Every structure is written in C-alpha cells, then in structure tokens.
Short mmCIF file of C-alpha atoms in Angstrom, two decimals:
data_model
loop_
_atom_site.label_atom_id
_atom_site.label_comp_id
_atom_site.label_asym_id
_atom_site.label_seq_id
_atom_site.Cartn_x
_atom_site.Cartn_y
_atom_site.Cartn_z
CA MET S 1 4.30 -34.84 11.31
CA SER S 2 2.05 -32.52 9.27
CA ASP S 3 4.13 -29.44 8.68
CA VAL S 4 3.69 -27.16 5.67
CA ARG S 5 6.68 -25.66 3.83
CA LEU S 6 6.53 -22.99 1.15
CA ASP S 7 9.74 -22.31 -0.74
CA ALA S 8 9.85 -19.19 -2.97
CA VAL S 9 6.21 -19.69 -3.99
CA ARG S 10 4.99 -17.37 -6.76
CA LYS S 11 1.69 -16.78 -8.51
CA VAL S 12 1.66 -14.96 -11.85
CA TYR S 13 -1.64 -14.41 -13.65
CA ALA S 14 -2.19 -13.77 -17.35
CA GLY S 15 -0.76 -10.43 -18.38
CA GLY S 16 2.17 -10.78 -15.99
CA VAL S 17 0.32 -9.72 -12.83
CA GLU S 18 2.33 -11.18 -9.93
CA ALA S 19 -0.03 -11.77 -7.00
CA VAL S 20 2.42 -13.69 -4.79
CA LYS S 21 6.11 -12.82 -5.00
CA GLY S 22 8.39 -15.58 -3.80
CA VAL S 23 6.95 -16.41 -0.37
CA SER S 24 8.95 -18.80 1.82
CA LEU S 25 7.36 -20.02 5.02
CA LYS S 26 7.49 -22.96 7.44
CA ILE S 27 4.41 -23.91 9.47
CA ALA S 28 5.23 -26.47 12.14
CA ASP S 29 3.18 -29.54 12.95
CA GLY S 30 0.15 -28.58 15.04
CA GLN S 31 0.76 -24.84 14.66
CA PHE S 32 -1.98 -22.28 14.06
CA CYS S 33 -0.64 -19.91 11.39
CA VAL S 34 -2.60 -16.79 10.46
CA LEU S 35 -2.03 -14.90 7.20
CA VAL S 36 -3.17 -11.29 7.63
CA GLY S 37 -3.06 -8.24 5.42
CA PRO S 38 -5.23 -5.81 3.46
CA SER S 39 -7.41 -6.83 0.52
CA GLY S 40 -5.33 -7.74 -2.51
CA CYS S 41 -2.16 -8.57 -0.58
CA GLY S 42 -2.08 -12.19 -1.83
CA LYS S 43 -3.05 -14.02 1.36
CA SER S 44 -6.09 -15.85 -0.08
CA THR S 45 -4.19 -16.68 -3.27
CA LEU S 46 -1.42 -18.23 -1.16
CA LEU S 47 -3.96 -20.29 0.80
CA ARG S 48 -5.62 -21.47 -2.41
CA MET S 49 -2.23 -22.60 -3.77
CA VAL S 50 -1.72 -24.71 -0.64
CA ALA S 51 -5.22 -26.15 -1.20
CA GLY S 52 -4.54 -26.86 -4.87
CA LEU S 53 -7.29 -24.51 -6.04
CA GLU S 54 -4.69 -22.26 -7.75
CA THR S 55 -1.72 -23.49 -9.72
CA ILE S 56 1.75 -22.53 -8.47
CA SER S 57 3.73 -20.47 -10.98
CA GLY S 58 7.06 -20.99 -9.25
CA GLY S 59 8.59 -22.49 -6.12
CA THR S 60 7.30 -25.48 -4.16
CA CYS S 61 4.63 -26.29 -1.59
CA ALA S 62 5.19 -29.36 0.59
CA ILE S 63 2.75 -30.94 3.06
CA ASP S 64 4.12 -33.50 5.48
CA GLY S 65 7.36 -33.59 3.49
CA ARG S 66 5.65 -34.30 0.13
CA VAL S 67 5.76 -31.70 -2.64
CA VAL S 68 2.14 -31.21 -3.73
CA ASN S 69 2.48 -28.75 -6.63
CA GLU S 70 1.07 -31.26 -9.10
CA ILE S 71 -1.18 -33.17 -6.67
CA GLU S 72 -4.95 -32.82 -6.99
CA PRO S 73 -6.73 -31.06 -4.08
CA ALA S 74 -8.56 -34.24 -3.06
CA GLU S 75 -5.23 -36.06 -2.69
CA ARG S 76 -3.53 -33.46 -0.48
CA ASP S 77 -5.21 -34.58 2.77
CA ILE S 78 -6.42 -31.08 3.61
CA ALA S 79 -9.84 -29.74 4.61
CA MET S 80 -10.98 -26.21 3.84
CA VAL S 81 -13.55 -23.98 5.58
CA PHE S 82 -14.85 -21.21 3.31
CA GLN S 83 -16.23 -17.74 3.96
CA ASN S 84 -19.64 -18.64 2.48
CA TYR S 85 -19.89 -22.03 4.28
CA ALA S 86 -20.30 -23.93 0.94
CA LEU S 87 -22.99 -26.25 2.35
CA TYR S 88 -25.32 -28.26 0.12
CA PRO S 89 -28.75 -26.63 0.65
CA HIS S 90 -30.75 -29.76 -0.23
CA MET S 91 -28.90 -31.96 2.28
CA SER S 92 -29.39 -32.24 6.03
CA VAL S 93 -26.63 -31.19 8.41
CA TYR S 94 -25.79 -34.86 8.93
CA ASP S 95 -25.49 -35.52 5.20
CA ASN S 96 -23.41 -32.38 4.64
CA MET S 97 -20.93 -33.55 7.26
CA ALA S 98 -20.94 -37.13 5.99
CA TYR S 99 -20.70 -36.34 2.27
CA GLY S 100 -16.93 -36.33 1.91
CA LEU S 101 -16.53 -39.54 3.88
CA ARG S 102 -19.11 -41.32 1.73
CA ASN S 103 -17.26 -40.29 -1.42
CA ARG S 104 -14.13 -41.88 0.02
CA GLY S 105 -15.92 -45.14 0.70
CA THR S 106 -15.65 -44.88 4.50
CA PRO S 107 -17.69 -47.60 6.27
CA ARG S 108 -21.15 -46.49 7.39
CA ASP S 109 -20.53 -47.16 11.09
CA GLU S 110 -17.35 -45.08 11.04
CA ILE S 111 -19.13 -42.22 9.24
CA ASP S 112 -21.88 -42.23 11.85
CA ALA S 113 -19.39 -42.21 14.71
CA ARG S 114 -17.28 -39.39 13.23
CA VAL S 115 -20.27 -37.20 12.39
CA LYS S 116 -21.85 -37.60 15.81
CA GLU S 117 -18.54 -36.93 17.57
CA ALA S 118 -17.96 -33.76 15.54
CA ALA S 119 -21.55 -32.67 16.17
CA ARG S 120 -21.01 -33.17 19.91
CA ILE S 121 -17.78 -31.14 19.91
CA LEU S 122 -19.40 -28.31 17.94
CA GLU S 123 -22.73 -28.46 19.80
CA VAL S 124 -24.85 -28.98 16.69
CA GLU S 125 -26.33 -32.37 17.70
CA PRO S 126 -29.91 -31.01 17.86
CA PHE S 127 -29.64 -29.79 14.25
CA LEU S 128 -28.39 -32.93 12.48
CA GLN S 129 -31.65 -33.47 10.58
CA ARG S 130 -32.18 -29.80 9.66
CA LYS S 131 -31.36 -28.20 6.32
CA PRO S 132 -28.81 -25.34 6.26
CA LYS S 133 -31.52 -22.74 5.57
CA ALA S 134 -33.00 -23.49 9.01
CA LEU S 135 -29.73 -22.58 10.77
CA SER S 136 -28.23 -19.29 11.88
CA GLY S 137 -24.95 -18.05 10.41
CA GLY S 138 -22.98 -19.25 13.41
CA GLN S 139 -24.61 -22.69 13.26
CA ARG S 140 -23.84 -22.99 9.55
CA GLN S 141 -20.21 -22.15 10.21
CA ARG S 142 -20.07 -24.86 12.87
CA VAL S 143 -21.45 -27.35 10.35
CA ALA S 144 -18.81 -26.27 7.83
CA MET S 145 -16.12 -26.85 10.46
CA GLY S 146 -17.69 -30.19 11.36
CA ARG S 147 -17.46 -31.29 7.74
CA ALA S 148 -13.74 -30.52 7.90
CA ILE S 149 -13.21 -32.21 11.27
CA VAL S 150 -14.74 -35.55 10.26
CA ARG S 151 -12.15 -35.86 7.49
CA LYS S 152 -9.34 -35.92 10.08
CA PRO S 153 -7.03 -34.10 7.63
CA LYS S 154 -3.36 -33.30 8.04
CA VAL S 155 -4.05 -29.58 7.56
CA PHE S 156 -7.06 -27.29 8.12
CA LEU S 157 -7.37 -24.28 5.82
CA PHE S 158 -9.65 -21.38 6.79
CA ASP S 159 -10.50 -18.66 4.24
CA GLU S 160 -11.96 -15.72 6.20
CA PRO S 161 -14.57 -18.01 7.83
CA LEU S 162 -16.03 -15.38 10.17
CA SER S 163 -16.40 -12.41 7.85
CA ASN S 164 -20.15 -12.99 7.29
CA LEU S 165 -20.97 -13.02 11.02
CA ASP S 166 -21.95 -10.09 13.25
CA ALA S 167 -19.39 -8.66 15.68
CA LYS S 168 -20.58 -10.49 18.81
CA LEU S 169 -20.78 -13.85 17.07
CA ARG S 170 -17.35 -13.35 15.51
CA ILE S 171 -15.82 -13.03 18.97
CA GLN S 172 -17.61 -16.16 20.16
CA MET S 173 -16.64 -18.20 17.11
CA ARG S 174 -13.06 -16.94 17.29
CA VAL S 175 -12.73 -18.36 20.80
CA GLU S 176 -14.36 -21.63 19.75
CA ILE S 177 -12.07 -22.08 16.73
CA ARG S 178 -8.98 -21.56 18.88
CA LYS S 179 -10.18 -24.00 21.54
CA LEU S 180 -11.06 -26.54 18.85
CA GLN S 181 -7.68 -26.27 17.13
CA ARG S 182 -5.82 -26.69 20.41
CA ALA S 183 -7.89 -29.76 21.25
CA LEU S 184 -7.42 -31.39 17.83
CA LYS S 185 -3.76 -30.26 17.44
CA THR S 186 -4.19 -30.10 13.67
CA THR S 187 -1.87 -27.87 11.65
CA SER S 188 -3.98 -24.90 10.55
CA ILE S 189 -3.61 -21.97 8.14
CA TYR S 190 -6.12 -19.17 8.59
CA VAL S 191 -6.63 -16.13 6.34
CA THR S 192 -8.15 -12.88 7.59
CA HIS S 193 -7.96 -9.14 6.98
CA ASP S 194 -8.94 -8.48 10.62
CA GLN S 195 -5.73 -7.85 12.59
CA LEU S 196 -7.49 -8.29 15.98
CA GLU S 197 -8.73 -11.70 14.85
CA ALA S 198 -5.22 -12.52 13.67
CA MET S 199 -3.58 -11.44 16.95
CA THR S 200 -5.90 -13.51 19.14
CA LEU S 201 -5.82 -16.71 17.06
CA ALA S 202 -2.24 -17.11 15.85
CA ASP S 203 0.71 -19.06 17.14
CA GLN S 204 2.55 -17.75 14.09
CA LEU S 205 1.42 -14.49 12.54
CA VAL S 206 2.37 -13.71 8.94
CA VAL S 207 1.77 -10.12 7.78
CA MET S 208 1.51 -9.83 3.99
CA ASN S 209 1.63 -6.74 1.79
CA LYS S 210 1.63 -6.54 -2.01
CA GLY S 211 2.29 -10.24 -2.48
CA GLN S 212 5.19 -10.44 -0.05
CA VAL S 213 5.73 -11.34 3.60
CA GLU S 214 6.48 -8.20 5.58
CA GLN S 215 7.17 -9.97 8.88
CA THR S 216 6.42 -13.26 10.61
CA GLY S 217 6.57 -14.30 14.26
CA ALA S 218 4.52 -14.56 17.44
CA PRO S 219 1.73 -11.94 17.59
CA LEU S 220 3.17 -10.01 20.53
CA GLU S 221 6.61 -10.05 18.92
CA LEU S 222 5.20 -8.23 15.89
CA TYR S 223 3.25 -5.85 18.11
CA GLU S 224 6.24 -4.94 20.25
CA ASN S 225 8.94 -5.02 17.56
CA PRO S 226 7.51 -4.20 14.12
CA GLN S 227 10.28 -4.37 11.54
CA THR S 228 8.62 -2.13 8.92
CA ILE S 229 6.41 0.94 8.79
CA PHE S 230 3.67 -1.20 7.24
CA VAL S 231 3.62 -3.71 10.12
CA ALA S 232 3.77 -0.90 12.67
CA GLY S 233 0.70 0.74 11.16
CA PHE S 234 -1.23 -2.48 10.49
CA ILE S 235 -0.81 -4.37 13.78
CA GLY S 236 -2.53 -2.80 16.76
CA ALA S 237 -5.95 -1.24 17.35
CA PRO S 238 -5.98 1.69 17.17
CA PRO S 239 -2.89 1.75 14.97
CA MET S 240 0.51 3.11 15.92
CA ASN S 241 1.03 6.85 15.54
CA LEU S 242 3.59 7.47 12.79
CA ILE S 243 5.23 10.89 12.42
CA THR S 244 7.77 11.82 9.75
CA VAL S 245 10.35 13.92 11.59
CA PRO S 246 12.82 15.95 9.49
CA ASP S 247 16.46 16.23 10.48
CA GLY S 248 15.86 19.57 12.18
CA GLY S 249 12.88 18.38 14.26
CA MET S 250 9.39 19.88 14.19
CA PRO S 251 7.29 22.27 16.29
CA GLY S 252 5.40 20.77 19.22
CA LEU S 253 7.65 17.69 19.42
CA THR S 254 10.54 17.24 21.85
CA LEU S 255 12.74 14.23 21.18
CA PRO S 256 16.06 14.35 23.07
CA GLN S 257 17.35 11.02 21.76
CA ARG S 258 16.91 9.95 18.14
CA PRO S 259 18.85 8.48 15.19
CA ALA S 260 20.64 10.92 12.91
CA GLY S 261 18.84 12.26 9.84
CA PRO S 262 15.13 12.27 8.97
CA VAL S 263 13.16 9.42 10.57
CA VAL S 264 9.64 8.10 10.91
CA LEU S 265 8.81 8.06 14.61
CA GLY S 266 6.33 5.48 15.86
CA VAL S 267 4.55 5.47 19.23
CA ARG S 268 1.43 3.55 20.17
CA PRO S 269 -1.62 5.42 21.53
CA GLU S 270 -1.52 3.40 24.76
CA HIS S 271 2.11 4.36 25.39
CA LEU S 272 1.39 8.09 25.40
CA GLN S 273 0.79 9.40 28.91
CA GLU S 274 -1.05 12.66 29.46
CA ASP S 275 0.99 15.29 31.32
CA GLY S 276 3.65 12.74 32.26
CA SER S 277 7.34 13.42 32.60
CA GLU S 278 9.82 11.49 30.49
CA PRO S 279 12.73 13.85 29.75
CA SER S 280 14.70 11.09 27.98
CA GLY S 281 11.77 10.09 25.80
CA LEU S 282 9.13 11.96 23.85
CA ALA S 283 6.98 14.99 24.61
CA ILE S 284 4.32 16.21 22.17
CA ASP S 285 1.79 19.04 22.19
CA ILE S 286 -1.62 18.09 20.81
CA VAL S 287 -4.78 20.05 20.06
CA VAL S 288 -7.76 17.70 20.55
CA SER S 289 -10.16 17.49 17.62
CA ALA S 290 -12.39 14.57 18.70
CA VAL S 291 -13.07 12.48 21.80
CA GLU S 292 -14.22 8.86 21.56
CA ALA S 293 -15.33 7.30 24.87
CA VAL S 294 -15.65 3.52 24.57
CA GLY S 295 -16.21 2.55 28.21
CA ALA S 296 -13.09 1.48 30.06
CA GLU S 297 -10.96 3.84 28.00
CA THR S 298 -11.18 6.98 25.89
CA TYR S 299 -9.42 7.82 22.62
CA LEU S 300 -8.34 11.41 22.03
CA TYR S 301 -7.80 12.41 18.41
CA GLY S 302 -5.84 15.53 17.63
CA ALA S 303 -3.14 17.24 15.61
CA LEU S 304 0.45 17.76 16.64
CA ASN S 305 0.80 21.43 17.65
CA GLY S 306 -2.66 22.05 16.20
CA ASP S 307 -1.75 21.81 12.52
CA GLY S 308 0.66 18.88 12.27
CA PRO S 309 0.15 15.12 11.78
CA GLU S 310 -2.99 13.51 13.23
CA LEU S 311 -2.39 11.50 16.42
CA ILE S 312 -4.32 9.24 18.79
CA VAL S 313 -3.84 9.13 22.57
CA ARG S 314 -5.50 6.46 24.69
CA VAL S 315 -6.42 7.51 28.23
CA PRO S 316 -8.14 5.36 30.88
CA GLY S 317 -11.80 5.62 31.79
CA ARG S 318 -14.09 8.60 31.30
CA ALA S 319 -11.78 11.46 30.32
CA ALA S 320 -12.73 15.10 30.82
CA HIS S 321 -11.55 16.38 27.45
CA ALA S 322 -13.19 18.41 24.73
CA PRO S 323 -12.38 19.43 21.15
CA GLY S 324 -10.08 22.45 21.04
CA GLN S 325 -8.31 21.54 24.27
CA ARG S 326 -4.51 21.53 24.34
CA LEU S 327 -2.65 18.77 26.11
CA LYS S 328 0.88 17.48 26.46
CA ALA S 329 1.57 13.77 26.18
CA THR S 330 4.81 11.93 26.86
CA ALA S 331 6.22 8.47 26.21
CA ALA S 332 9.25 6.63 27.56
CA ALA S 333 12.26 6.22 25.27
CA ALA S 334 11.89 2.41 25.41
CA GLN S 335 8.45 2.67 23.80
CA LEU S 336 9.54 4.64 20.76
CA HIS S 337 10.13 3.09 17.34
CA PHE S 338 12.23 4.58 14.54
CA PHE S 339 12.03 3.73 10.84
CA ASN S 340 13.94 4.75 7.75
CA PRO S 341 11.53 6.87 5.65
CA GLU S 342 13.10 5.70 2.38
CA THR S 343 13.30 1.94 2.96
CA GLY S 344 10.44 1.65 5.44
CA ARG S 345 12.64 -0.61 7.58
CA ARG S 346 13.20 -0.36 11.33
CA ILE S 347 16.29 1.51 12.54
CA GLY S 348 18.21 -0.31 15.26
#
C-alpha cells in the first residue's frame, strides 16, 4: 500500500504568513489526486511539503503509513516531475533517466533495462543519445517523466508539469499522463491551476483557496454539487453564473421557488435554455452584449435586464444573435444552486 495521509498540515513562513492552514487529506493507494486552485492558494507549498522540499510547521504527513516529517526527500521513496523539466543539459537523455539509479548503486544491467523500458513506454527511444536542447518541450517532459518512472517510487508528484507547453500539446500530454498513471497504478499527486486539466485527470479533486481545502471529491461531484461559492465559480468552463438576489427579488428575474432571505443564485451557462418554459424553475431576461462562436457551440454574454449582473448562456451551434438583442432564458429548478451570501456555503 502506498497511500498518503495529511493530518492538519500547516505551513507558516517567517513573519507569521500562514500559507497552508491545517489541511487534512487522504489519498488512497493508486489514486490520482489533483490539487487545483488559483495562484497563491497553497497547492504547490502542500506538494513540496509532501516531497520534503518545505518543512512542515504543524501536523503530520505520512507515506505508506510512515510519518515523513523529519525524513529527507531522498528517503521518502517519491519521484517529482517539475514545471521546468529540471534536466541536466550536459547529459544525454539516457544519462538523465539513469542518473538517480546510478546514485543509488543500482546494477548496470537493471539500469539499462529500466531506462529502455521507460523510453519504450514514453516513445522517446530514438532520442536516448540526444541532449535535452535537441528535444521539443513535449519530448523533454516525457524524459522528465521517464526519469521518475525508472525509480519505481511509491508516489509520483507533479508540479504543474504542462504549463510550459502550447495548448495542443498540453491536451496530448494530459491524455498520455492519465494513461501512464492508470497503467503503472502509482499513487500520484498533481498540482495545477487549470481547472479543465484538473477535471480530466483526477480520481480525487481537491479545490484549494487561501491555504485551505474548499471541497474534495470526484470531479463530477464537485461540478454538480459545489458546496461553496468559490467552488461553484472555479469549477466549470465557462464558470457558473452567480447572481446575488435580495430578499425582494430583482427586475428581469423570475424565481418561483427559492430559500427565504437574500441568496446567491448559481446556474451554469449550459443549463440555461433560450426561450424555454420552466415555470417551476428560473426565467431571466438578458440583453446580449457579445457573441462568441467557438464551433459546435456559441456563448452569449449579456446583462440581466440590460443593466444587472453579467451572465453567460451557452447555445448549440451557430447562433443567430447580435449585440443589443433581448432574449429570455430559462433553467429547470433541479439545475439551480443556492448559497448563503454571508458564509459562502451551499444552502440545502
């Protein structure tokens, strides 16, 4: 078993700045866990504490049942893939992948077999004698992953490994990383600020904000049932529409059923139907301000009743809309989310 357990883990820097505020988390053996959140939320700091690259100010981190707070990084049986690849420029691809094994005194025949097997899996066999500068960004990232694979660690750690790649290559590498992790069945912790990347990779998704865990669970669980305003607005592309509705309602919005008092109403762009009919749900009047056609679907941007909160409606295909146009959109009651504006927590 190679599970990872964090119990009330804290990180406090000089001056009393608390970057991670008592995070508790269990990552099961073989699970792919993704930490996602905006810059400065503490996700990379948390990963570096698991790796041993940052000291833990409070709480415990255990890998495979062993508390590793005071254990050196090299003794934790983890392998880390960095954003900037961290390859030795003067070494060949083969030597970069073999370097860690040589330092551990692994027999030469075993090193050769592991490196060649990793190169085969990652399709970098033709490049084994090249230097990193002769490789593309995607090829360098494969080599960095190969260096981790040959170690056969208990845990893989990924620190935003795709952020330096272009959009098309990111999608390709994302698929390859997921296939690789499923084949190797190695417990993995992956940090990213890209919520689409997080949704497609994770078995367990952990949304962080200001040093704390906002919500954790399966990606679709967080998408369908966000427990806070932050998660509702962060997970999903484009993000959920969030409207602060006072107790007396607001012009251009019909909401027959709602909790008592002021609420924050959430509805996803894809759940709004143009000119539909849902008398038990939501009806809103929108004045279109911009139209964004992206191929199979079109996004309509506009203001509630012309001068209210900005909203997004997703409609299929090539939509015949123009700025200044008025439209009515509806959503079923089951697709509405309500949050307490003071606590930010879900109602119901």
